[in-house]
Coordinates of C-alpha atoms in Angstrom, one line a residue:
M182 CA -22.8 -14.9 -7.1
H183 CA -19.7 -13.3 -8.4
K184 CA -20.0 -11.8 -11.9
G185 CA -17.3 -11.0 -14.4
A186 CA -16.8 -7.3 -14.5
K187 CA -18.0 -5.2 -17.4
I188 CA -15.2 -4.2 -19.7
G189 CA -14.5 -0.8 -21.1
I190 CA -15.1 -1.5 -24.8
A191 CA -13.4 1.4 -26.4
G192 CA -9.9 0.6 -25.0
V193 CA -10.2 -3.0 -25.9
A194 CA -11.4 -2.3 -29.4
T195 CA -8.4 -0.1 -30.2
A196 CA -6.0 -2.7 -28.9
M197 CA -7.7 -5.4 -30.9
L198 CA -7.4 -3.6 -34.2
A199 CA -3.9 -2.3 -33.6
V200 CA -2.2 -5.5 -32.4
G201 CA 0.2 -6.8 -35.0
G202 CA -1.6 -5.1 -37.9
Y203 CA -3.5 -7.1 -40.3
G204 CA -0.9 -9.2 -42.1
A205 CA -2.0 -11.3 -45.0
Y206 CA -3.5 -14.6 -44.4
N207 CA -3.7 -17.4 -47.0
I208 CA -7.0 -19.1 -46.2
A209 CA -9.4 -21.3 -48.0
S210 CA -12.8 -19.9 -48.2
A211 CA -15.6 -22.4 -47.4
L212 CA -18.6 -20.5 -48.6
T213 CA -21.5 -22.6 -49.8
D214 CA -22.1 -21.2 -53.3
S215 CA -20.0 -22.5 -56.2
S216 CA -18.7 -19.1 -57.3
D217 CA -17.2 -18.6 -53.9
R218 CA -15.6 -22.1 -54.0
A219 CA -14.0 -21.2 -57.3
A220 CA -12.7 -17.9 -55.8
A221 CA -11.1 -19.9 -53.0
A222 CA -8.2 -20.9 -55.2
K223 CA -7.0 -17.3 -54.8
P224 CA -5.4 -16.2 -51.5
R225 CA -7.8 -14.1 -49.5
T226 CA -6.0 -11.2 -47.7
V227 CA -7.0 -8.3 -45.5
V228 CA -7.0 -5.0 -47.4
A229 CA -6.4 -1.5 -46.1
E230 CA -9.9 -0.2 -47.0
P231 CA -12.4 -0.7 -44.2
P232 CA -15.7 -2.6 -44.7
T233 CA -18.9 -0.6 -44.9
A234 CA -20.9 -0.4 -41.7
E235 CA -23.5 -2.7 -43.3
Q236 CA -20.9 -5.3 -44.2
A237 CA -19.3 -5.1 -40.8
A238 CA -22.7 -5.5 -39.0
G239 CA -23.6 -8.5 -41.2
A240 CA -20.3 -10.3 -40.7
A241 CA -20.4 -9.7 -37.0
K242 CA -24.0 -11.1 -36.7
D243 CA -23.1 -14.1 -38.8
F244 CA -20.0 -14.9 -36.7
L245 CA -21.9 -14.5 -33.4
D246 CA -24.8 -16.6 -34.5
A247 CA -22.5 -19.4 -35.6
W248 CA -20.5 -19.3 -32.3
A249 CA -23.7 -19.3 -30.3
K250 CA -25.0 -22.3 -32.1
G251 CA -21.8 -24.2 -31.5
D252 CA -20.8 -24.3 -35.2
V253 CA -17.2 -23.4 -34.5
M254 CA -16.1 -24.4 -38.1
A255 CA -18.5 -21.9 -39.6
A256 CA -17.6 -19.2 -37.1
G257 CA -13.9 -19.8 -37.8
R258 CA -14.5 -19.4 -41.6
L259 CA -16.0 -15.9 -40.9
T260 CA -12.6 -14.7 -39.5
D261 CA -9.4 -13.6 -41.1
A262 CA -7.6 -16.6 -39.5
P263 CA -10.0 -19.6 -39.8
D264 CA -7.6 -22.3 -38.4
A265 CA -6.6 -20.3 -35.3
A266 CA -10.1 -19.2 -34.7
T267 CA -11.6 -22.8 -35.0
V268 CA -9.0 -24.2 -32.6
A269 CA -9.6 -21.5 -30.0
L270 CA -13.4 -21.7 -30.2
T271 CA -13.3 -25.5 -30.0
A272 CA -11.1 -25.2 -26.9
F273 CA -13.5 -22.7 -25.3
Q274 CA -16.4 -25.0 -26.1
D275 CA -14.6 -28.1 -24.6
K276 CA -13.0 -26.4 -21.5
V277 CA -15.6 -23.9 -20.5
K278 CA -18.6 -26.0 -21.5
P279 CA -21.5 -23.5 -21.2
S280 CA -24.9 -25.1 -21.3
A281 CA -26.2 -22.3 -23.5
V282 CA -24.5 -19.4 -25.3
H283 CA -26.3 -16.1 -26.1
L284 CA -24.4 -13.5 -28.2
T285 CA -26.0 -10.3 -29.3
A286 CA -24.3 -7.9 -31.7
G287 CA -24.1 -4.2 -30.8
G288 CA -23.0 -1.2 -32.7
P289 CA -19.8 0.7 -33.3
T290 CA -17.8 1.3 -30.1
G291 CA -17.0 4.9 -31.1
S292 CA -13.3 4.3 -30.8
P293 CA -11.1 5.8 -33.6
A294 CA -10.1 3.3 -36.3
P295 CA -6.4 2.9 -37.0
S296 CA -5.0 5.1 -39.7
A297 CA -5.0 3.8 -43.3
S298 CA -2.1 6.0 -44.4
A299 CA 0.8 4.6 -46.4
G300 CA 2.6 1.9 -44.5
A301 CA 0.0 1.8 -41.7
A302 CA -2.1 -1.2 -40.7
P303 CA -5.3 -1.8 -42.5
T304 CA -8.3 0.1 -41.3
G305 CA -11.0 -1.9 -39.4
L306 CA -14.3 -1.2 -37.6
P307 CA -14.7 -2.2 -33.9
L308 CA -18.2 -3.4 -33.1
S309 CA -19.4 -4.3 -29.6
F310 CA -21.3 -7.4 -28.5
K311 CA -22.9 -8.8 -25.4
A312 CA -22.3 -12.3 -24.2
S313 CA -24.3 -14.3 -21.8
M314 CA -23.2 -17.9 -20.9
E315 CA -25.4 -20.3 -18.9
F316 CA -24.1 -23.1 -16.7
A317 CA -26.1 -26.0 -15.3
E318 CA -24.7 -25.5 -11.8
S319 CA -25.4 -21.8 -11.7
G320 CA -28.7 -20.0 -11.6
T321 CA -27.1 -16.8 -12.7
P322 CA -25.6 -16.4 -16.2
W323 CA -22.1 -15.1 -16.8
A324 CA -22.5 -11.8 -18.7
Y325 CA -19.8 -9.7 -20.2
D326 CA -19.2 -7.2 -23.0
G327 CA -16.9 -8.0 -25.9
V328 CA -15.6 -6.4 -29.0
L329 CA -15.1 -7.6 -32.6
G330 CA -12.8 -5.9 -35.0
L331 CA -14.2 -6.1 -38.5
V332 CA -11.9 -5.9 -41.5
K333 CA -12.4 -6.0 -45.3
M334 CA -10.9 -9.0 -47.2
S335 CA -9.6 -9.0 -50.8
D336 CA -12.8 -10.7 -52.0
G337 CA -14.7 -7.6 -50.9
K338 CA -16.4 -9.2 -47.9
A339 CA -16.0 -8.3 -44.2
A340 CA -14.5 -10.8 -41.7
V341 CA -13.8 -10.8 -38.0
H342 CA -10.2 -10.0 -37.2
W343 CA -9.1 -12.9 -35.0
T344 CA -7.3 -12.5 -31.7
P345 CA -7.8 -14.4 -28.4
A346 CA -9.6 -11.3 -27.1
V347 CA -12.6 -12.1 -29.4
I348 CA -13.5 -14.8 -26.8
H349 CA -13.1 -12.5 -23.8
P350 CA -11.5 -9.1 -23.6
H351 CA -9.0 -10.2 -20.9
L352 CA -7.8 -13.3 -22.9
G353 CA -4.4 -12.7 -24.5
A354 CA -1.8 -14.7 -26.3
G355 CA -0.2 -17.4 -24.3
E356 CA -3.2 -17.7 -22.0
T357 CA -6.0 -20.3 -21.7
I358 CA -9.6 -20.1 -20.6
A359 CA -11.3 -22.9 -18.8
V360 CA -13.6 -23.9 -15.9
K361 CA -11.4 -25.1 -13.1
P362 CA -11.8 -26.0 -9.4
V363 CA -11.5 -23.1 -7.0
F364 CA -11.2 -23.2 -3.2
G365 CA -12.3 -20.8 -0.5
T366 CA -9.8 -18.3 0.8
P367 CA -8.0 -19.9 3.8
A368 CA -9.1 -18.4 7.0
G369 CA -5.5 -18.4 8.2
I370 CA -4.3 -19.0 11.7
T371 CA -6.2 -18.0 14.8
D372 CA -6.1 -18.6 18.5
R373 CA -8.2 -21.2 20.2
K374 CA -11.3 -18.9 20.1
G375 CA -10.9 -17.8 16.5
S376 CA -9.2 -14.5 17.3
P377 CA -6.4 -13.3 15.1
L378 CA -2.8 -13.7 16.2
T379 CA -1.3 -11.0 14.1
G380 CA 0.6 -8.2 15.6
F381 CA 2.3 -10.1 18.4
P382 CA 6.1 -9.7 18.1
S383 CA 6.9 -13.2 19.5
L384 CA 4.6 -14.9 17.0
L385 CA 5.9 -13.6 13.8
G386 CA 8.0 -16.6 13.0
V387 CA 5.4 -18.9 14.5
L388 CA 2.7 -17.9 12.1
D389 CA 5.1 -18.4 9.1
R390 CA 5.9 -21.8 10.5
F391 CA 2.3 -22.9 10.6
K392 CA 1.1 -21.4 7.3
G393 CA 1.9 -24.7 5.5
D394 CA -0.2 -26.5 8.1
A395 CA -3.3 -24.3 7.7
P396 CA -6.2 -25.9 5.8
Q397 CA -6.1 -25.2 2.1
G398 CA -9.4 -26.7 1.1
A399 CA -10.4 -30.3 0.4
S400 CA -11.3 -31.4 -3.1
E401 CA -14.8 -32.2 -2.0
D402 CA -15.2 -28.6 -0.8
A403 CA -14.1 -27.0 -4.1
G404 CA -16.3 -24.8 -6.2
T405 CA -15.9 -24.1 -9.9
A406 CA -15.1 -20.9 -11.8
V407 CA -14.1 -19.6 -15.3
L408 CA -10.4 -18.8 -15.1
I409 CA -7.9 -17.3 -17.5
T410 CA -4.5 -18.9 -16.8
K411 CA -1.2 -17.6 -18.0
T412 CA 0.7 -20.6 -19.5
Y413 CA 4.1 -19.1 -18.8
D414 CA 3.7 -18.7 -15.0
G415 CA 0.5 -20.5 -14.0
T416 CA -1.2 -17.4 -12.5
S417 CA -4.9 -17.1 -12.9
E418 CA -7.6 -14.5 -13.1
K419 CA -11.1 -15.5 -12.0
L420 CA -13.8 -14.2 -14.4
F421 CA -16.9 -15.8 -13.1
T422 CA -17.8 -18.1 -10.2
I423 CA -20.1 -20.9 -11.2
K424 CA -20.3 -22.8 -7.9
E425 CA -19.1 -21.2 -4.7
P426 CA -16.5 -23.2 -2.7
K427 CA -17.1 -24.1 0.9
P428 CA -15.4 -21.9 3.4
V429 CA -11.9 -23.1 4.5
P430 CA -11.7 -23.3 8.3
A431 CA -8.9 -21.6 10.1
L432 CA -6.0 -23.4 11.7
K433 CA -6.7 -22.9 15.4
L434 CA -3.6 -23.0 17.6
T435 CA -3.8 -23.6 21.3
L436 CA -2.8 -20.0 22.0
D437 CA -5.1 -17.5 23.7
A438 CA -4.9 -14.0 22.3
T439 CA -5.8 -12.3 25.6
L440 CA -3.1 -14.2 27.5
Q441 CA -0.7 -13.7 24.6
A442 CA -1.1 -10.0 24.8
A443 CA -0.5 -10.1 28.5
A444 CA 2.6 -12.3 28.0
E445 CA 4.0 -9.8 25.5
A446 CA 3.4 -6.9 27.8
A447 CA 4.9 -8.7 30.8
V448 CA 8.1 -9.7 29.0
A449 CA 8.5 -6.2 27.5
E450 CA 8.1 -4.7 30.9
Q451 CA 10.6 -7.0 32.6
S452 CA 13.2 -6.9 29.8
K453 CA 13.4 -3.1 30.2
G454 CA 13.5 -2.3 26.5
G455 CA 15.4 -5.4 25.6
T456 CA 18.4 -4.7 27.9
R457 CA 17.5 -7.8 29.9
P458 CA 16.5 -10.9 27.8
A459 CA 13.4 -12.5 29.2
S460 CA 10.8 -15.1 28.3
L461 CA 7.5 -16.6 29.6
V462 CA 5.3 -19.6 28.8
A463 CA 1.7 -20.3 29.9
I464 CA 0.2 -23.8 29.8
E465 CA -3.3 -25.2 30.4
P466 CA -2.6 -28.1 32.9
S467 CA -5.7 -30.1 32.0
T468 CA -4.7 -30.4 28.4
G469 CA -1.0 -29.4 28.0
Y470 CA -2.1 -26.7 25.6
I471 CA 0.3 -23.8 25.3
L472 CA -1.8 -20.7 25.9
A473 CA 0.9 -18.1 25.5
F474 CA 4.6 -17.5 25.1
A475 CA 6.7 -14.5 24.7
F476 CA 10.4 -13.6 24.6
S477 CA 12.5 -10.5 24.3
P478 CA 14.2 -9.4 22.2
S479 CA 11.6 -10.8 19.8
T480 CA 14.1 -10.7 17.0
G481 CA 16.4 -13.1 18.8
Q482 CA 16.2 -16.7 20.0
N483 CA 12.9 -18.0 21.2
R484 CA 14.2 -18.3 24.8
A485 CA 10.8 -19.5 26.0
F486 CA 11.2 -22.8 24.1
S487 CA 14.9 -23.0 23.2
G488 CA 16.6 -21.4 26.2
A489 CA 19.0 -23.7 28.0
T490 CA 20.0 -22.3 31.4
A491 CA 19.9 -23.3 35.0
P492 CA 16.4 -22.7 36.6
G493 CA 17.7 -22.2 40.1
S494 CA 15.3 -23.0 43.0
T495 CA 12.3 -23.5 40.8
M496 CA 13.8 -27.0 40.3
K497 CA 13.1 -27.5 44.0
V498 CA 9.5 -28.4 43.0
V499 CA 10.9 -31.6 41.4
T500 CA 13.5 -32.2 44.2
G501 CA 10.8 -31.6 46.7
A502 CA 8.7 -34.3 45.1
A503 CA 11.6 -36.7 45.3
L504 CA 12.2 -35.9 49.0
L505 CA 8.5 -36.4 49.7
E506 CA 8.6 -39.8 47.9
A507 CA 11.7 -40.7 50.0
G508 CA 9.6 -40.3 53.2
V509 CA 10.2 -36.6 54.1
T510 CA 7.0 -34.8 55.1
P511 CA 6.2 -31.1 55.4
S512 CA 6.6 -31.4 59.2
T513 CA 9.9 -33.3 59.1
P514 CA 12.6 -31.4 60.9
V515 CA 15.2 -30.4 58.3
P516 CA 17.7 -27.8 59.6
C517 CA 18.8 -25.0 57.4
P518 CA 22.5 -24.1 58.0
S519 CA 23.9 -20.9 56.7
T520 CA 26.3 -22.7 54.4
T521 CA 27.2 -26.2 53.3
M522 CA 30.1 -27.5 51.3
V523 CA 29.8 -29.0 47.8
T524 CA 32.9 -30.3 46.1
G525 CA 35.1 -28.0 48.3
R526 CA 33.0 -24.9 47.6
P527 CA 30.7 -23.3 50.1
V528 CA 27.0 -23.0 49.0
A529 CA 24.9 -20.4 50.9
N530 CA 21.3 -19.2 50.9
D531 CA 19.7 -15.9 49.9
F532 CA 19.6 -15.1 53.6
P533 CA 22.7 -15.0 55.9
D534 CA 21.6 -16.6 59.1
A535 CA 21.0 -20.3 59.9
H536 CA 17.5 -21.7 60.7
P537 CA 18.3 -24.8 62.7
N538 CA 14.7 -25.4 63.8
N539 CA 13.2 -25.5 60.3
T540 CA 10.8 -28.1 59.1
F541 CA 10.9 -29.2 55.4
A542 CA 7.9 -26.9 54.8
D543 CA 9.9 -24.0 56.1
D544 CA 12.9 -24.9 53.9
F545 CA 10.6 -25.1 50.8
T546 CA 8.8 -21.8 51.5
E547 CA 12.1 -20.0 52.4
S548 CA 13.9 -21.7 49.6
C549 CA 16.8 -23.0 51.7
N550 CA 19.6 -24.3 49.5
T551 CA 21.6 -25.9 52.2
A552 CA 18.7 -27.9 53.6
F553 CA 17.8 -29.3 50.1
I554 CA 21.4 -30.2 49.5
E555 CA 22.1 -31.9 52.8
K556 CA 18.7 -33.7 53.0
G557 CA 19.0 -34.7 49.4
A558 CA 22.5 -36.1 50.0
A559 CA 21.1 -38.1 53.0
V560 CA 18.0 -39.7 51.5
L561 CA 18.4 -39.5 47.7
K562 CA 20.7 -41.2 45.1
P563 CA 22.7 -39.5 42.4
D564 CA 20.1 -40.6 39.8
T565 CA 17.0 -39.8 41.8
L566 CA 16.4 -36.3 40.4
P567 CA 16.8 -37.1 36.7
K568 CA 14.6 -40.2 37.1
I569 CA 11.7 -38.5 38.8
A570 CA 12.0 -35.5 36.5
K571 CA 11.6 -37.8 33.5
D572 CA 9.2 -40.4 34.8
V573 CA 6.8 -38.0 36.5
F574 CA 7.3 -34.5 35.0
G575 CA 8.3 -35.5 31.5
L576 CA 11.6 -33.6 31.7
G577 CA 14.1 -35.5 29.5
L578 CA 11.5 -36.9 27.1
E579 CA 11.7 -35.8 23.5
W580 CA 9.0 -33.1 23.3
K581 CA 7.1 -32.4 20.0
T582 CA 5.4 -29.1 20.7
G583 CA 4.9 -27.9 17.1
L584 CA 8.0 -25.7 17.3
S585 CA 11.6 -26.3 17.7
N586 CA 12.4 -26.6 21.4
F587 CA 15.2 -27.5 23.8
D588 CA 14.4 -30.6 26.0
T589 CA 15.3 -30.1 29.6
K590 CA 18.6 -31.8 30.6
I591 CA 19.3 -33.1 34.1
P592 CA 22.5 -35.3 33.7
T593 CA 22.8 -38.3 35.9
E594 CA 26.0 -37.8 38.0
S595 CA 28.2 -40.6 39.1
N596 CA 28.3 -39.4 42.7
M597 CA 26.4 -37.4 45.2
A598 CA 28.9 -34.5 45.1
G599 CA 28.0 -33.9 41.4
A600 CA 24.3 -34.4 42.0
A601 CA 24.1 -32.0 45.0
T602 CA 23.9 -28.7 43.1
E603 CA 21.3 -30.2 40.7
F604 CA 18.9 -30.5 43.8
I605 CA 18.8 -26.7 43.8
G606 CA 18.6 -26.2 40.0
Q607 CA 22.2 -25.5 39.5
G608 CA 25.1 -27.6 38.3
K609 CA 24.5 -29.0 34.8
V610 CA 20.8 -28.6 34.8
Q611 CA 19.5 -26.8 31.7
T612 CA 15.9 -25.9 31.0
N613 CA 13.6 -23.0 29.9
P614 CA 10.2 -21.5 30.9
L615 CA 8.5 -24.1 28.7
G616 CA 9.9 -26.9 30.9
M617 CA 9.3 -25.1 34.2
A618 CA 5.7 -24.1 33.3
S619 CA 5.1 -27.8 32.5
V620 CA 6.4 -28.7 36.0
A621 CA 3.9 -26.4 37.6
A622 CA 1.1 -27.7 35.3
T623 CA 1.9 -31.3 36.3
V624 CA 1.6 -30.4 40.0
Q625 CA -1.7 -28.7 39.4
S626 CA -3.3 -31.5 37.3
G627 CA -1.4 -34.5 38.8
V628 CA -0.6 -35.8 35.3
F629 CA 2.1 -34.7 32.9
K630 CA 0.6 -33.5 29.6
M631 CA 3.2 -32.8 26.9
P632 CA 2.9 -29.1 25.9
I633 CA 1.6 -28.6 22.4
L634 CA 0.7 -25.7 20.1
V635 CA -1.7 -27.6 17.8
P636 CA -4.7 -29.5 19.2
G637 CA -4.6 -33.2 18.3
M638 CA -0.8 -33.5 18.3
E639 CA 0.6 -36.6 19.9
Q640 CA 1.4 -36.1 23.5
K641 CA 3.8 -38.7 24.9
P642 CA 2.8 -39.6 28.5
A643 CA 5.2 -39.8 31.4
A644 CA 5.9 -43.2 32.9
R645 CA 4.0 -42.6 36.2
Q646 CA 2.3 -40.2 38.5
L647 CA 2.9 -39.0 42.1
S648 CA 0.9 -40.7 44.8
N649 CA -2.1 -38.7 46.1
D650 CA -0.3 -38.1 49.5
V651 CA 2.9 -36.8 47.8
L652 CA 0.9 -34.7 45.3
T653 CA -1.2 -33.2 48.1
N654 CA 1.8 -32.2 50.2
L655 CA 3.6 -30.8 47.1
R656 CA 0.6 -28.6 46.3
A657 CA 0.4 -27.4 49.9
L658 CA 4.1 -26.5 49.9
M659 CA 3.7 -24.4 46.7
T660 CA 0.5 -22.8 48.0
Q661 CA 2.2 -21.8 51.3
T662 CA 5.2 -20.4 49.3
A663 CA 2.7 -18.1 47.5
K664 CA 1.0 -17.1 50.7
S665 CA 3.8 -16.4 53.1
G666 CA 7.1 -17.6 51.5
T667 CA 9.5 -16.2 48.9
A668 CA 6.7 -15.8 46.3
A669 CA 4.3 -13.9 48.6
E670 CA 4.9 -10.4 47.2
P671 CA 4.2 -11.0 43.5
M672 CA 1.4 -13.4 44.4
A673 CA -0.4 -11.0 46.7
G674 CA -4.0 -10.6 45.8
I675 CA -4.1 -13.7 43.6
P676 CA -6.3 -16.2 45.5
G677 CA -5.5 -19.9 44.9
A678 CA -2.0 -19.3 43.6
A679 CA 0.8 -21.8 44.2
A680 CA 4.3 -20.9 43.3
K681 CA 8.1 -21.4 43.6
T682 CA 10.8 -18.8 43.1
G683 CA 14.2 -19.3 41.6
T684 CA 17.4 -17.3 41.6
A685 CA 20.1 -18.9 39.4
E686 CA 23.8 -18.4 39.3
V687 CA 25.4 -18.2 35.8
D688 CA 28.9 -19.5 35.2
G689 CA 29.7 -19.7 38.9
G690 CA 29.0 -16.0 39.5
K691 CA 26.6 -14.2 41.8
P692 CA 22.9 -14.9 41.6
T693 CA 21.7 -13.1 38.5
N694 CA 18.9 -14.8 36.7
S695 CA 15.3 -14.5 38.0
W696 CA 13.0 -17.5 37.7
F697 CA 9.4 -18.1 38.8
T698 CA 6.9 -20.9 38.2
A699 CA 3.3 -20.9 39.5
Y700 CA -0.2 -22.0 38.8
R701 CA -3.7 -20.8 39.6
G702 CA -6.7 -22.8 38.6
N703 CA -6.3 -24.3 35.1
L704 CA -3.3 -22.0 34.3
A705 CA 0.4 -22.6 34.9
V706 CA 3.0 -20.0 34.0
A707 CA 6.8 -19.8 34.2
A708 CA 9.1 -16.9 33.4
E709 CA 12.8 -16.1 33.5
V710 CA 14.6 -12.7 33.3
E711 CA 18.3 -12.6 32.6
G712 CA 20.0 -10.3 35.2
G713 CA 16.6 -10.0 37.0
L714 CA 18.1 -11.1 40.4
H715 CA 15.7 -12.7 42.8
G716 CA 12.8 -14.7 41.4
A717 CA 10.2 -12.5 43.1
E718 CA 11.7 -9.3 41.8
S719 CA 11.4 -9.7 38.0
A720 CA 10.0 -13.1 36.8
G721 CA 7.4 -13.1 39.6
P722 CA 5.6 -9.9 38.5
A723 CA 5.6 -11.2 34.9
V724 CA 3.9 -14.5 35.9
A725 CA 1.5 -12.6 38.2
K726 CA 0.2 -10.5 35.2
L727 CA -1.1 -13.7 33.6
L728 CA -2.4 -15.4 36.7
R729 CA -4.5 -12.4 37.5
I730 CA -6.2 -12.8 34.1
G731 CA -6.7 -16.5 34.6
N732 CA -7.8 -19.2 32.1
S733 CA -11.4 -18.8 31.1

């Protein structure tokens, strides 16, 4: 049990006797004998001469005895300010409410008395005392040392010089003392396993955002303590804990500190000292829990959640699902010409030659733009991609993740010419690693789970799921891409990985942005690196760093 600290008596004593001097007080003496009642007609004032040691000791004992008995009127009359003392002692009795009060007079503190020279404050004697307060809820008493300043009055008797510090050495003017509820120190914000999340550059603003959501202690879990409170600013000093409060649990986010550290390192490595903006998100497919996210520069926009750029061929996961639902199978012949025309502009692949004997599986693993555009134009409708993206993958729903985020946009075009480039993640498609990590997570689990950062948050479901046949084929296509397709190099040595690369043009220019989305077991990760070129070159290694760790 916490105890109030012992107070250095000498310093307190000097302060008590020096504060404000000993101005005259007009008080009515309430002594019991008739001669004293007659003398009460005269004003009783503090004089410069100090009381004798015997007078001081007697007055101190009488005051402490009266206070200990709860006779605050009698105790007040034994001071040089009866009214103020009585009010203060009554407030202490009512607001602190000790079940028993034990006060024992001590001796002189040894501190020098104030000078009694001309014009100086009256001379007084500081005497120590020991206080012990008992409370019904505590098995340990509250013990502290105090000081009384004894002065001589004009009637020749000694009195206690009244200041708030008589009650407790820390109590000053403009302050109150009372027993009040106290709560345990909030444990703060941790990852899903209780590990701290401090020190991660990408999380600085996140922790500030969630501070207000962290548990602060329920009223039924409160303890009680004796507090001194400053009336002018409401701040408090705890003197003694009567009843310990229950611990306040931490706010556990869905994040995983181990994966967060890997995400920060991966993004820092691929951003090359902040010269190439980059971001990454990791999601647990079975729950939608966001396990890690990082972005560089960390002082800039949270690109992982709020980025809004074209994802390139990673969108072919969604287009592939649409083509599979339209009757295309992995073995369906789908030629891959070297170029195709879209709105009068040639669209090419990352490789120069045509692959006329390709199957759809070949087109997916090689990431053939022309095959996706031409087959999409043949069997899909302009609104097919935005519909399946929203209805199956949740892209286009309003996401509530716990942080501000940009919801993926795939506009519905009025004609196939406008929709064609959307099939390969270009055109007016806008998303971020949060969206594309969720796409991979949906393929892994078969069910869209809205990504969230705080367990228990509402997760809006998507309208429907892919059929078992379509889902099986889509998983097989991503697995083959990781084994022998465009994602093979960064996924090498990661058993069970399934992936899709992306290389996105920006503002109609050359392919510049690197994208990668993948899953392994119960972990889905997506990354983007601005200016990172092919998906396997920059974003792929960042994703691989987390997949190698896995989700345990």
